[in-house]
mmCIF file with all atom_site columns, C-alpha atoms in Angstrom:
data_model
loop_
_atom_site.group_PDB
_atom_site.id
_atom_site.type_symbol
_atom_site.label_atom_id
_atom_site.label_alt_id
_atom_site.label_comp_id
_atom_site.label_asym_id
_atom_site.label_entity_id
_atom_site.label_seq_id
_atom_site.pdbx_PDB_ins_code
_atom_site.Cartn_x
_atom_site.Cartn_y
_atom_site.Cartn_z
_atom_site.occupancy
_atom_site.B_iso_or_equiv
_atom_site.pdbx_formal_charge
_atom_site.auth_seq_id
_atom_site.auth_comp_id
_atom_site.auth_asym_id
_atom_site.auth_atom_id
_atom_site.pdbx_PDB_model_num
ATOM 1   C CA . UNK A 1 1   ? -64.083 -41.636 -32.828 1.00 73.00 ? 172 UNK A CA 1
ATOM 2   C CA . UNK A 1 2   ? -63.702 -39.524 -36.127 1.00 74.00 ? 173 UNK A CA 1
ATOM 3   C CA . UNK A 1 3   ? -62.892 -41.911 -39.448 1.00 93.00 ? 174 UNK A CA 1
ATOM 4   C CA . UNK A 1 4   ? -61.587 -41.293 -42.733 1.00 97.00 ? 175 UNK A CA 1
ATOM 5   C CA . UNK A 1 5   ? -64.267 -42.474 -44.868 1.00 97.00 ? 176 UNK A CA 1
ATOM 6   C CA . UNK A 1 6   ? -63.871 -43.430 -49.062 1.00 97.00 ? 177 UNK A CA 1
ATOM 7   C CA . UNK A 1 7   ? -66.414 -44.236 -51.529 1.00 96.00 ? 178 UNK A CA 1
ATOM 8   C CA . UNK A 1 8   ? -67.439 -46.039 -53.447 1.00 96.00 ? 179 UNK A CA 1
ATOM 9   C CA . UNK A 1 9   ? -66.449 -49.304 -51.330 1.00 96.00 ? 180 UNK A CA 1
ATOM 10  C CA . UNK A 1 10  ? -66.249 -51.373 -54.794 1.00 97.00 ? 181 UNK A CA 1
ATOM 11  C CA . UNK A 1 11  ? -65.527 -49.407 -57.879 1.00 97.00 ? 182 UNK A CA 1
ATOM 12  C CA . UNK A 1 12  ? -65.771 -51.246 -61.508 1.00 97.00 ? 183 UNK A CA 1
ATOM 13  C CA . UNK A 1 13  ? -64.231 -49.947 -64.490 1.00 96.00 ? 184 UNK A CA 1
ATOM 14  C CA . UNK A 1 14  ? -63.161 -51.257 -68.131 1.00 97.00 ? 185 UNK A CA 1
ATOM 15  C CA . UNK A 1 15  ? -59.860 -50.870 -68.739 1.00 97.00 ? 186 UNK A CA 1
ATOM 16  C CA . UNK A 1 16  ? -59.448 -47.336 -70.544 1.00 97.00 ? 187 UNK A CA 1
ATOM 17  C CA . UNK A 1 17  ? -61.301 -45.752 -68.416 1.00 97.00 ? 188 UNK A CA 1
ATOM 18  C CA . UNK A 1 18  ? -61.764 -42.948 -66.297 1.00 97.00 ? 189 UNK A CA 1
ATOM 19  C CA . UNK A 1 19  ? -61.737 -43.753 -62.568 1.00 98.00 ? 190 UNK A CA 1
ATOM 20  C CA . UNK A 1 20  ? -62.026 -41.012 -59.544 1.00 97.00 ? 191 UNK A CA 1
ATOM 21  C CA . UNK A 1 21  ? -61.699 -42.822 -56.100 1.00 98.00 ? 192 UNK A CA 1
ATOM 22  C CA . UNK A 1 22  ? -62.825 -40.472 -53.160 1.00 97.00 ? 193 UNK A CA 1
ATOM 23  C CA . UNK A 1 23  ? -61.903 -40.246 -49.742 1.00 97.00 ? 194 UNK A CA 1
ATOM 24  C CA . UNK A 1 24  ? -63.556 -36.944 -46.553 1.00 97.00 ? 195 UNK A CA 1
ATOM 25  C CA . UNK A 1 25  ? -60.148 -37.208 -44.283 1.00 96.00 ? 196 UNK A CA 1
ATOM 26  C CA . UNK A 1 26  ? -60.322 -36.876 -41.021 1.00 95.00 ? 197 UNK A CA 1
ATOM 27  C CA . UNK A 1 27  ? -61.613 -33.233 -40.205 1.00 91.00 ? 198 UNK A CA 1
ATOM 28  C CA . UNK A 1 28  ? -58.919 -31.343 -38.264 1.00 90.00 ? 199 UNK A CA 1
ATOM 29  C CA . UNK A 1 29  ? -56.000 -33.084 -40.468 1.00 92.00 ? 200 UNK A CA 1
ATOM 30  C CA . UNK A 1 30  ? -53.333 -31.511 -42.351 1.00 91.00 ? 201 UNK A CA 1
ATOM 31  C CA . UNK A 1 31  ? -51.417 -34.217 -43.964 1.00 92.00 ? 202 UNK A CA 1
ATOM 32  C CA . UNK A 1 32  ? -53.233 -36.892 -47.024 1.00 94.00 ? 203 UNK A CA 1
ATOM 33  C CA . UNK A 1 33  ? -52.085 -39.966 -48.267 1.00 95.00 ? 204 UNK A CA 1
ATOM 34  C CA . UNK A 1 34  ? -53.254 -42.621 -50.631 1.00 97.00 ? 205 UNK A CA 1
ATOM 35  C CA . UNK A 1 35  ? -51.719 -46.036 -50.945 1.00 97.00 ? 206 UNK A CA 1
ATOM 36  C CA . UNK A 1 36  ? -52.545 -49.224 -53.149 1.00 97.00 ? 207 UNK A CA 1
ATOM 37  C CA . UNK A 1 37  ? -52.687 -52.482 -52.503 1.00 97.00 ? 208 UNK A CA 1
ATOM 38  C CA . UNK A 1 38  ? -52.929 -55.700 -54.663 1.00 96.00 ? 209 UNK A CA 1
ATOM 39  C CA . UNK A 1 39  ? -54.267 -58.678 -53.695 1.00 93.00 ? 210 UNK A CA 1
ATOM 40  C CA . UNK A 1 40  ? -51.929 -60.675 -51.468 1.00 89.00 ? 211 UNK A CA 1
ATOM 41  C CA . UNK A 1 41  ? -49.455 -58.359 -51.890 1.00 93.00 ? 212 UNK A CA 1
ATOM 42  C CA . UNK A 1 42  ? -48.057 -55.106 -49.167 1.00 94.00 ? 213 UNK A CA 1
ATOM 43  C CA . UNK A 1 43  ? -49.566 -52.202 -48.579 1.00 96.00 ? 214 UNK A CA 1
ATOM 44  C CA . UNK A 1 44  ? -47.506 -49.325 -51.444 1.00 96.00 ? 215 UNK A CA 1
ATOM 45  C CA . UNK A 1 45  ? -47.476 -45.520 -50.703 1.00 95.00 ? 216 UNK A CA 1
ATOM 46  C CA . UNK A 1 46  ? -48.644 -43.236 -53.812 1.00 96.00 ? 217 UNK A CA 1
ATOM 47  C CA . UNK A 1 47  ? -48.808 -40.280 -53.113 1.00 95.00 ? 218 UNK A CA 1
ATOM 48  C CA . UNK A 1 48  ? -48.829 -37.622 -50.012 1.00 93.00 ? 219 UNK A CA 1
ATOM 49  C CA . UNK A 1 49  ? -50.179 -34.291 -49.859 1.00 93.00 ? 220 UNK A CA 1
ATOM 50  C CA . UNK A 1 50  ? -49.839 -31.017 -47.836 1.00 91.00 ? 221 UNK A CA 1
ATOM 51  C CA . UNK A 1 51  ? -51.335 -27.837 -48.556 1.00 89.00 ? 222 UNK A CA 1
ATOM 52  C CA . UNK A 1 52  ? -53.077 -28.190 -51.722 1.00 91.00 ? 223 UNK A CA 1
ATOM 53  C CA . UNK A 1 53  ? -50.365 -29.810 -53.268 1.00 93.00 ? 224 UNK A CA 1
ATOM 54  C CA . UNK A 1 54  ? -48.444 -33.105 -53.602 1.00 94.00 ? 225 UNK A CA 1
ATOM 55  C CA . UNK A 1 55  ? -45.001 -33.523 -51.643 1.00 91.00 ? 226 UNK A CA 1
ATOM 56  C CA . UNK A 1 56  ? -43.893 -36.605 -51.733 1.00 90.00 ? 227 UNK A CA 1
ATOM 57  C CA . UNK A 1 57  ? -44.947 -39.592 -54.849 1.00 93.00 ? 228 UNK A CA 1
ATOM 58  C CA . UNK A 1 58  ? -43.770 -42.783 -55.696 1.00 92.00 ? 229 UNK A CA 1
ATOM 59  C CA . UNK A 1 59  ? -42.535 -43.835 -59.007 1.00 92.00 ? 230 UNK A CA 1
ATOM 60  C CA . UNK A 1 60  ? -46.414 -45.980 -59.385 1.00 95.00 ? 231 UNK A CA 1
ATOM 61  C CA . UNK A 1 61  ? -47.482 -42.121 -59.246 1.00 96.00 ? 232 UNK A CA 1
ATOM 62  C CA . UNK A 1 62  ? -46.746 -41.761 -62.975 1.00 95.00 ? 233 UNK A CA 1
ATOM 63  C CA . UNK A 1 63  ? -49.015 -39.408 -65.408 1.00 95.00 ? 234 UNK A CA 1
ATOM 64  C CA . UNK A 1 64  ? -52.211 -41.275 -65.381 1.00 96.00 ? 235 UNK A CA 1
ATOM 65  C CA . UNK A 1 65  ? -52.402 -39.958 -61.480 1.00 97.00 ? 236 UNK A CA 1
ATOM 66  C CA . UNK A 1 66  ? -53.607 -37.197 -60.100 1.00 97.00 ? 237 UNK A CA 1
ATOM 67  C CA . UNK A 1 67  ? -55.296 -35.888 -56.785 1.00 97.00 ? 238 UNK A CA 1
ATOM 68  C CA . UNK A 1 68  ? -57.023 -33.264 -55.535 1.00 95.00 ? 239 UNK A CA 1
ATOM 69  C CA . UNK A 1 69  ? -58.857 -31.544 -53.057 1.00 93.00 ? 240 UNK A CA 1
ATOM 70  C CA . UNK A 1 70  ? -61.556 -29.962 -54.537 1.00 87.00 ? 241 UNK A CA 1
ATOM 71  C CA . UNK A 1 71  ? -63.478 -28.511 -51.511 1.00 88.00 ? 242 UNK A CA 1
ATOM 72  C CA . UNK A 1 72  ? -62.762 -28.766 -47.606 1.00 79.00 ? 243 UNK A CA 1
ATOM 73  C CA . UNK A 1 73  ? -63.295 -32.294 -47.046 1.00 87.00 ? 244 UNK A CA 1
ATOM 74  C CA . UNK A 1 74  ? -62.832 -34.010 -50.276 1.00 94.00 ? 245 UNK A CA 1
ATOM 75  C CA . UNK A 1 75  ? -59.626 -35.930 -51.116 1.00 96.00 ? 246 UNK A CA 1
ATOM 76  C CA . UNK A 1 76  ? -59.615 -37.979 -54.286 1.00 97.00 ? 247 UNK A CA 1
ATOM 77  C CA . UNK A 1 77  ? -56.822 -39.797 -57.050 1.00 98.00 ? 248 UNK A CA 1
ATOM 78  C CA . UNK A 1 78  ? -57.889 -39.885 -60.430 1.00 98.00 ? 249 UNK A CA 1
ATOM 79  C CA . UNK A 1 79  ? -56.569 -42.572 -62.800 1.00 97.00 ? 250 UNK A CA 1
ATOM 80  C CA . UNK A 1 80  ? -56.956 -40.528 -66.416 1.00 96.00 ? 251 UNK A CA 1
ATOM 81  C CA . UNK A 1 81  ? -57.150 -44.194 -68.538 1.00 95.00 ? 252 UNK A CA 1
ATOM 82  C CA . UNK A 1 82  ? -56.983 -47.425 -66.392 1.00 96.00 ? 253 UNK A CA 1
ATOM 83  C CA . UNK A 1 83  ? -54.830 -50.842 -67.242 1.00 96.00 ? 254 UNK A CA 1
ATOM 84  C CA . UNK A 1 84  ? -55.567 -54.166 -65.929 1.00 97.00 ? 255 UNK A CA 1
ATOM 85  C CA . UNK A 1 85  ? -52.632 -53.862 -63.696 1.00 96.00 ? 256 UNK A CA 1
ATOM 86  C CA . UNK A 1 86  ? -54.648 -50.646 -61.651 1.00 97.00 ? 257 UNK A CA 1
ATOM 87  C CA . UNK A 1 87  ? -56.913 -53.457 -59.947 1.00 98.00 ? 258 UNK A CA 1
ATOM 88  C CA . UNK A 1 88  ? -56.637 -53.141 -56.336 1.00 98.00 ? 259 UNK A CA 1
ATOM 89  C CA . UNK A 1 89  ? -57.341 -51.729 -52.984 1.00 98.00 ? 260 UNK A CA 1
ATOM 90  C CA . UNK A 1 90  ? -56.720 -48.027 -52.533 1.00 98.00 ? 261 UNK A CA 1
ATOM 91  C CA . UNK A 1 91  ? -56.270 -46.426 -49.489 1.00 98.00 ? 262 UNK A CA 1
ATOM 92  C CA . UNK A 1 92  ? -56.501 -43.167 -48.265 1.00 97.00 ? 263 UNK A CA 1
ATOM 93  C CA . UNK A 1 93  ? -55.575 -41.959 -44.777 1.00 95.00 ? 264 UNK A CA 1
ATOM 94  C CA . UNK A 1 94  ? -54.772 -39.184 -43.117 1.00 94.00 ? 265 UNK A CA 1
ATOM 95  C CA . UNK A 1 95  ? -52.650 -37.496 -39.802 1.00 92.00 ? 266 UNK A CA 1
ATOM 96  C CA . UNK A 1 96  ? -52.311 -33.860 -38.075 1.00 90.00 ? 267 UNK A CA 1
ATOM 97  C CA . UNK A 1 97  ? -49.337 -33.506 -38.949 1.00 81.00 ? 268 UNK A CA 1
ATOM 98  C CA . UNK A 1 98  ? -46.072 -34.508 -41.018 1.00 72.00 ? 269 UNK A CA 1
ATOM 99  C CA . UNK A 1 99  ? -45.804 -38.669 -42.213 1.00 60.00 ? 270 UNK A CA 1
ATOM 100 C CA . UNK A 1 100 ? -42.971 -39.976 -40.160 1.00 65.00 ? 271 UNK A CA 1
ATOM 101 C CA . UNK A 1 101 ? -43.337 -39.447 -36.446 1.00 77.00 ? 272 UNK A CA 1
ATOM 102 C CA . UNK A 1 102 ? -47.530 -39.181 -36.650 1.00 85.00 ? 273 UNK A CA 1
ATOM 103 C CA . UNK A 1 103 ? -49.983 -42.040 -36.823 1.00 91.00 ? 274 UNK A CA 1
ATOM 104 C CA . UNK A 1 104 ? -51.702 -42.460 -39.922 1.00 92.00 ? 275 UNK A CA 1
ATOM 105 C CA . UNK A 1 105 ? -55.829 -43.033 -40.020 1.00 95.00 ? 276 UNK A CA 1
ATOM 106 C CA . UNK A 1 106 ? -56.655 -45.560 -43.020 1.00 97.00 ? 277 UNK A CA 1
ATOM 107 C CA . UNK A 1 107 ? -60.232 -45.499 -44.833 1.00 97.00 ? 278 UNK A CA 1
ATOM 108 C CA . UNK A 1 108 ? -60.993 -49.153 -45.791 1.00 96.00 ? 279 UNK A CA 1
ATOM 109 C CA . UNK A 1 109 ? -60.073 -48.731 -49.005 1.00 97.00 ? 280 UNK A CA 1
ATOM 110 C CA . UNK A 1 110 ? -62.076 -48.824 -52.342 1.00 98.00 ? 281 UNK A CA 1
ATOM 111 C CA . UNK A 1 111 ? -61.426 -51.849 -54.404 1.00 98.00 ? 282 UNK A CA 1
ATOM 112 C CA . UNK A 1 112 ? -61.161 -51.222 -58.230 1.00 98.00 ? 283 UNK A CA 1
ATOM 113 C CA . UNK A 1 113 ? -61.371 -53.969 -60.721 1.00 97.00 ? 284 UNK A CA 1
ATOM 114 C CA . UNK A 1 114 ? -60.975 -52.944 -64.378 1.00 97.00 ? 285 UNK A CA 1
ATOM 115 C CA . UNK A 1 115 ? -62.155 -55.397 -66.712 1.00 96.00 ? 286 UNK A CA 1
ATOM 116 C CA . UNK B 2 1   ? -31.156 -52.195 -51.940 1.00 75.00 ? 74  UNK B CA 1
ATOM 117 C CA . UNK B 2 2   ? -33.468 -51.506 -49.417 1.00 78.00 ? 75  UNK B CA 1
ATOM 118 C CA . UNK B 2 3   ? -35.409 -53.941 -47.933 1.00 86.00 ? 76  UNK B CA 1
ATOM 119 C CA . UNK B 2 4   ? -37.649 -54.170 -44.650 1.00 91.00 ? 77  UNK B CA 1
ATOM 120 C CA . UNK B 2 5   ? -39.301 -58.522 -43.836 1.00 92.00 ? 78  UNK B CA 1
ATOM 121 C CA . UNK B 2 6   ? -41.593 -59.248 -41.778 1.00 93.00 ? 79  UNK B CA 1
ATOM 122 C CA . UNK B 2 7   ? -40.796 -62.502 -40.211 1.00 79.00 ? 80  UNK B CA 1
ATOM 123 C CA . UNK B 2 8   ? -42.993 -65.392 -41.289 1.00 72.00 ? 81  UNK B CA 1
ATOM 124 C CA . UNK B 2 9   ? -46.034 -65.083 -42.950 1.00 75.00 ? 82  UNK B CA 1
ATOM 125 C CA . UNK B 2 10  ? -48.389 -67.159 -40.721 1.00 89.00 ? 83  UNK B CA 1
ATOM 126 C CA . UNK B 2 11  ? -47.981 -67.362 -36.575 1.00 93.00 ? 84  UNK B CA 1
ATOM 127 C CA . UNK B 2 12  ? -49.873 -69.745 -35.091 1.00 95.00 ? 85  UNK B CA 1
ATOM 128 C CA . UNK B 2 13  ? -50.062 -69.644 -31.498 1.00 95.00 ? 86  UNK B CA 1
ATOM 129 C CA . UNK B 2 14  ? -52.766 -70.316 -28.209 1.00 97.00 ? 87  UNK B CA 1
ATOM 130 C CA . UNK B 2 15  ? -54.755 -68.158 -26.491 1.00 97.00 ? 88  UNK B CA 1
ATOM 131 C CA . UNK B 2 16  ? -53.402 -67.074 -23.818 1.00 97.00 ? 89  UNK B CA 1
ATOM 132 C CA . UNK B 2 17  ? -49.550 -67.382 -24.659 1.00 97.00 ? 90  UNK B CA 1
ATOM 133 C CA . UNK B 2 18  ? -47.319 -64.243 -26.055 1.00 97.00 ? 91  UNK B CA 1
ATOM 134 C CA . UNK B 2 19  ? -47.159 -63.423 -29.889 1.00 96.00 ? 92  UNK B CA 1
ATOM 135 C CA . UNK B 2 20  ? -43.830 -61.944 -31.140 1.00 96.00 ? 93  UNK B CA 1
ATOM 136 C CA . UNK B 2 21  ? -43.967 -60.544 -34.361 1.00 97.00 ? 94  UNK B CA 1
ATOM 137 C CA . UNK B 2 22  ? -40.269 -59.104 -36.468 1.00 97.00 ? 95  UNK B CA 1
ATOM 138 C CA . UNK B 2 23  ? -40.112 -56.695 -38.171 1.00 96.00 ? 96  UNK B CA 1
ATOM 139 C CA . UNK B 2 24  ? -36.123 -56.413 -39.550 1.00 95.00 ? 97  UNK B CA 1
ATOM 140 C CA . UNK B 2 25  ? -35.121 -53.689 -41.952 1.00 93.00 ? 98  UNK B CA 1
ATOM 141 C CA . UNK B 2 26  ? -31.762 -53.025 -44.101 1.00 90.00 ? 99  UNK B CA 1
ATOM 142 C CA . UNK B 2 27  ? -30.221 -49.993 -45.641 1.00 86.00 ? 100 UNK B CA 1
ATOM 143 C CA . UNK B 2 28  ? -32.078 -48.029 -43.883 1.00 84.00 ? 101 UNK B CA 1
ATOM 144 C CA . UNK B 2 29  ? -31.901 -45.384 -40.858 1.00 82.00 ? 102 UNK B CA 1
ATOM 145 C CA . UNK B 2 30  ? -35.527 -45.159 -39.801 1.00 85.00 ? 103 UNK B CA 1
ATOM 146 C CA . UNK B 2 31  ? -36.033 -42.001 -37.256 1.00 82.00 ? 104 UNK B CA 1
ATOM 147 C CA . UNK B 2 32  ? -39.759 -43.652 -36.603 1.00 88.00 ? 105 UNK B CA 1
ATOM 148 C CA . UNK B 2 33  ? -40.994 -47.328 -36.849 1.00 92.00 ? 106 UNK B CA 1
ATOM 149 C CA . UNK B 2 34  ? -44.665 -48.145 -36.773 1.00 94.00 ? 107 UNK B CA 1
ATOM 150 C CA . UNK B 2 35  ? -46.684 -50.573 -36.192 1.00 97.00 ? 108 UNK B CA 1
ATOM 151 C CA . UNK B 2 36  ? -50.226 -51.426 -37.687 1.00 97.00 ? 109 UNK B CA 1
ATOM 152 C CA . UNK B 2 37  ? -53.466 -53.867 -37.779 1.00 98.00 ? 110 UNK B CA 1
ATOM 153 C CA . UNK B 2 38  ? -55.061 -54.940 -40.530 1.00 97.00 ? 111 UNK B CA 1
ATOM 154 C CA . UNK B 2 39  ? -58.548 -56.896 -40.945 1.00 96.00 ? 112 UNK B CA 1
ATOM 155 C CA . UNK B 2 40  ? -59.501 -58.693 -44.191 1.00 94.00 ? 113 UNK B CA 1
ATOM 156 C CA . UNK B 2 41  ? -61.012 -56.325 -45.987 1.00 92.00 ? 114 UNK B CA 1
ATOM 157 C CA . UNK B 2 42  ? -60.403 -53.311 -43.677 1.00 94.00 ? 115 UNK B CA 1
ATOM 158 C CA . UNK B 2 43  ? -57.431 -50.807 -43.993 1.00 96.00 ? 116 UNK B CA 1
ATOM 159 C CA . UNK B 2 44  ? -54.849 -50.678 -41.358 1.00 97.00 ? 117 UNK B CA 1
ATOM 160 C CA . UNK B 2 45  ? -54.953 -49.333 -37.823 1.00 97.00 ? 118 UNK B CA 1
ATOM 161 C CA . UNK B 2 46  ? -52.183 -47.610 -36.241 1.00 96.00 ? 119 UNK B CA 1
ATOM 162 C CA . UNK B 2 47  ? -51.571 -50.070 -32.842 1.00 97.00 ? 120 UNK B CA 1
ATOM 163 C CA . UNK B 2 48  ? -47.553 -48.243 -31.548 1.00 96.00 ? 121 UNK B CA 1
ATOM 164 C CA . UNK B 2 49  ? -45.098 -45.855 -32.838 1.00 94.00 ? 122 UNK B CA 1
ATOM 165 C CA . UNK B 2 50  ? -41.441 -45.900 -31.412 1.00 94.00 ? 123 UNK B CA 1
ATOM 166 C CA . UNK B 2 51  ? -38.841 -43.805 -32.262 1.00 90.00 ? 124 UNK B CA 1
ATOM 167 C CA . UNK B 2 52  ? -35.128 -44.449 -32.877 1.00 88.00 ? 125 UNK B CA 1
ATOM 168 C CA . UNK B 2 53  ? -34.058 -43.011 -29.388 1.00 89.00 ? 126 UNK B CA 1
ATOM 169 C CA . UNK B 2 54  ? -36.693 -45.472 -27.599 1.00 92.00 ? 127 UNK B CA 1
ATOM 170 C CA . UNK B 2 55  ? -35.622 -49.204 -26.491 1.00 88.00 ? 128 UNK B CA 1
ATOM 171 C CA . UNK B 2 56  ? -39.058 -50.160 -25.463 1.00 95.00 ? 129 UNK B CA 1
ATOM 172 C CA . UNK B 2 57  ? -42.976 -48.479 -25.922 1.00 96.00 ? 130 UNK B CA 1
ATOM 173 C CA . UNK B 2 58  ? -45.802 -49.826 -23.991 1.00 96.00 ? 131 UNK B CA 1
ATOM 174 C CA . UNK B 2 59  ? -49.716 -50.007 -24.584 1.00 95.00 ? 132 UNK B CA 1
ATOM 175 C CA . UNK B 2 60  ? -52.025 -52.436 -22.317 1.00 96.00 ? 133 UNK B CA 1
ATOM 176 C CA . UNK B 2 61  ? -51.399 -55.607 -23.883 1.00 97.00 ? 134 UNK B CA 1
ATOM 177 C CA . UNK B 2 62  ? -48.804 -54.576 -26.597 1.00 98.00 ? 135 UNK B CA 1
ATOM 178 C CA . UNK B 2 63  ? -45.250 -54.169 -26.368 1.00 98.00 ? 136 UNK B CA 1
ATOM 179 C CA . UNK B 2 64  ? -42.853 -52.819 -29.563 1.00 98.00 ? 137 UNK B CA 1
ATOM 180 C CA . UNK B 2 65  ? -38.531 -52.537 -28.993 1.00 97.00 ? 138 UNK B CA 1
ATOM 181 C CA . UNK B 2 66  ? -36.825 -51.374 -31.340 1.00 94.00 ? 139 UNK B CA 1
ATOM 182 C CA . UNK B 2 67  ? -32.772 -51.615 -31.689 1.00 93.00 ? 140 UNK B CA 1
ATOM 183 C CA . UNK B 2 68  ? -31.145 -49.552 -34.375 1.00 90.00 ? 141 UNK B CA 1
ATOM 184 C CA . UNK B 2 69  ? -27.847 -51.920 -33.582 1.00 92.00 ? 142 UNK B CA 1
ATOM 185 C CA . UNK B 2 70  ? -29.628 -54.919 -34.737 1.00 93.00 ? 143 UNK B CA 1
ATOM 186 C CA . UNK B 2 71  ? -31.765 -53.228 -37.251 1.00 93.00 ? 144 UNK B CA 1
ATOM 187 C CA . UNK B 2 72  ? -35.328 -55.064 -35.928 1.00 94.00 ? 145 UNK B CA 1
ATOM 188 C CA . UNK B 2 73  ? -37.937 -54.428 -34.545 1.00 95.00 ? 146 UNK B CA 1
ATOM 189 C CA . UNK B 2 74  ? -39.970 -57.305 -32.057 1.00 97.00 ? 147 UNK B CA 1
ATOM 190 C CA . UNK B 2 75  ? -43.696 -56.661 -31.680 1.00 97.00 ? 148 UNK B CA 1
ATOM 191 C CA . UNK B 2 76  ? -44.978 -58.889 -28.783 1.00 98.00 ? 149 UNK B CA 1
ATOM 192 C CA . UNK B 2 77  ? -48.798 -59.528 -27.281 1.00 98.00 ? 150 UNK B CA 1
ATOM 193 C CA . UNK B 2 78  ? -49.260 -60.775 -24.191 1.00 97.00 ? 151 UNK B CA 1
ATOM 194 C CA . UNK B 2 79  ? -51.954 -62.744 -22.880 1.00 97.00 ? 152 UNK B CA 1
ATOM 195 C CA . UNK B 2 80  ? -53.377 -62.694 -26.559 1.00 97.00 ? 153 UNK B CA 1
ATOM 196 C CA . UNK B 2 81  ? -56.977 -63.735 -27.570 1.00 97.00 ? 154 UNK B CA 1
ATOM 197 C CA . UNK B 2 82  ? -58.949 -64.760 -30.330 1.00 97.00 ? 155 UNK B CA 1
ATOM 198 C CA . UNK B 2 83  ? -60.109 -61.349 -31.290 1.00 97.00 ? 156 UNK B CA 1
ATOM 199 C CA . UNK B 2 84  ? -56.357 -60.204 -31.778 1.00 98.00 ? 157 UNK B CA 1
ATOM 200 C CA . UNK B 2 85  ? -55.996 -62.341 -35.306 1.00 98.00 ? 158 UNK B CA 1
ATOM 201 C CA . UNK B 2 86  ? -54.737 -60.574 -37.297 1.00 97.00 ? 159 UNK B CA 1
ATOM 202 C CA . UNK B 2 87  ? -51.930 -59.100 -39.618 1.00 96.00 ? 160 UNK B CA 1
ATOM 203 C CA . UNK B 2 88  ? -49.461 -57.107 -38.381 1.00 97.00 ? 161 UNK B CA 1
ATOM 204 C CA . UNK B 2 89  ? -47.403 -54.592 -40.605 1.00 97.00 ? 162 UNK B CA 1
ATOM 205 C CA . UNK B 2 90  ? -44.773 -52.957 -39.519 1.00 96.00 ? 163 UNK B CA 1
ATOM 206 C CA . UNK B 2 91  ? -44.146 -49.605 -40.838 1.00 94.00 ? 164 UNK B CA 1
ATOM 207 C CA . UNK B 2 92  ? -41.486 -47.586 -41.355 1.00 90.00 ? 165 UNK B CA 1
ATOM 208 C CA . UNK B 2 93  ? -40.091 -43.408 -42.623 1.00 81.00 ? 166 UNK B CA 1
ATOM 209 C CA . UNK B 2 94  ? -36.881 -43.260 -44.678 1.00 69.00 ? 167 UNK B CA 1
ATOM 210 C CA . UNK B 2 95  ? -35.910 -39.703 -44.176 1.00 63.00 ? 168 UNK B CA 1
ATOM 211 C CA . UNK B 2 96  ? -34.827 -39.767 -47.262 1.00 58.00 ? 169 UNK B CA 1
ATOM 212 C CA . UNK B 2 97  ? -37.560 -40.244 -48.851 1.00 57.00 ? 170 UNK B CA 1
ATOM 213 C CA . UNK B 2 98  ? -39.997 -38.984 -46.857 1.00 67.00 ? 171 UNK B CA 1
ATOM 214 C CA . UNK B 2 99  ? -42.184 -42.088 -47.326 1.00 79.00 ? 172 UNK B CA 1
ATOM 215 C CA . UNK B 2 100 ? -43.805 -44.554 -45.110 1.00 87.00 ? 173 UNK B CA 1
ATOM 216 C CA . UNK B 2 101 ? -42.612 -47.888 -46.512 1.00 91.00 ? 174 UNK B CA 1
ATOM 217 C CA . UNK B 2 102 ? -44.682 -51.533 -45.086 1.00 94.00 ? 175 UNK B CA 1
ATOM 218 C CA . UNK B 2 103 ? -43.430 -54.582 -45.016 1.00 94.00 ? 176 UNK B CA 1
ATOM 219 C CA . UNK B 2 104 ? -45.673 -57.363 -46.150 1.00 94.00 ? 177 UNK B CA 1
ATOM 220 C CA . UNK B 2 105 ? -47.044 -58.109 -43.122 1.00 95.00 ? 178 UNK B CA 1
ATOM 221 C CA . UNK B 2 106 ? -47.212 -61.374 -40.559 1.00 96.00 ? 179 UNK B CA 1
ATOM 222 C CA . UNK B 2 107 ? -50.822 -63.110 -40.365 1.00 96.00 ? 180 UNK B CA 1
ATOM 223 C CA . UNK B 2 108 ? -51.712 -64.364 -36.404 1.00 96.00 ? 181 UNK B CA 1
ATOM 224 C CA . UNK B 2 109 ? -53.950 -67.059 -35.747 1.00 97.00 ? 182 UNK B CA 1
ATOM 225 C CA . UNK B 2 110 ? -54.444 -67.219 -31.947 1.00 97.00 ? 183 UNK B CA 1
ATOM 226 C CA . UNK B 2 111 ? -56.305 -70.370 -30.998 1.00 96.00 ? 184 UNK B CA 1
ATOM 227 C CA . UNK B 2 112 ? -59.050 -70.748 -28.112 1.00 92.00 ? 185 UNK B CA 1
#
């Protein structure tokens, strides 16, 4: 069964550094998402992406965050200048069609640790 | 303010019994509600989706109900097994916000 893959599985970065998290969504999916989960807390929506542009974003997704689909397979999340509070699991997800009535397929996440 | 509440943080049941998990919401008008399973250190895995005009949906040992009057969904696992032990998340859309919002989850432990 096709799956969403994320790399790296664990990223340790100094505060203030830039970090890029990578995802390969399922190949025939058209909608892509990033979520984060701070340890012990709920999964929180960050951003959705369709047709090479952001379709929705949450209040968490401020100017420090950006997303990109640099080629036909990868989907990336960049945090420009990391803060301690950015430490969390970051999940990428994809769905075949639009968000609300479609199951979302999640990767196993990147654990981001900011020192 | 908008809120999604799942009945309890942890639920322990004996193997073979039916587990019932609750998801209540306030100040949402979801057209769809989804249930996911999350194992430690893993991403959520989709289980079931139910539409607002559907009262009940089943898949093997799983059953979901959706009551838009009570603003509640119930998630049942019949003939539970230790392998069903995980955290179960409900998630709903908010058509005005057009994003999927998750509850905090219920950690289910099925005891052998």
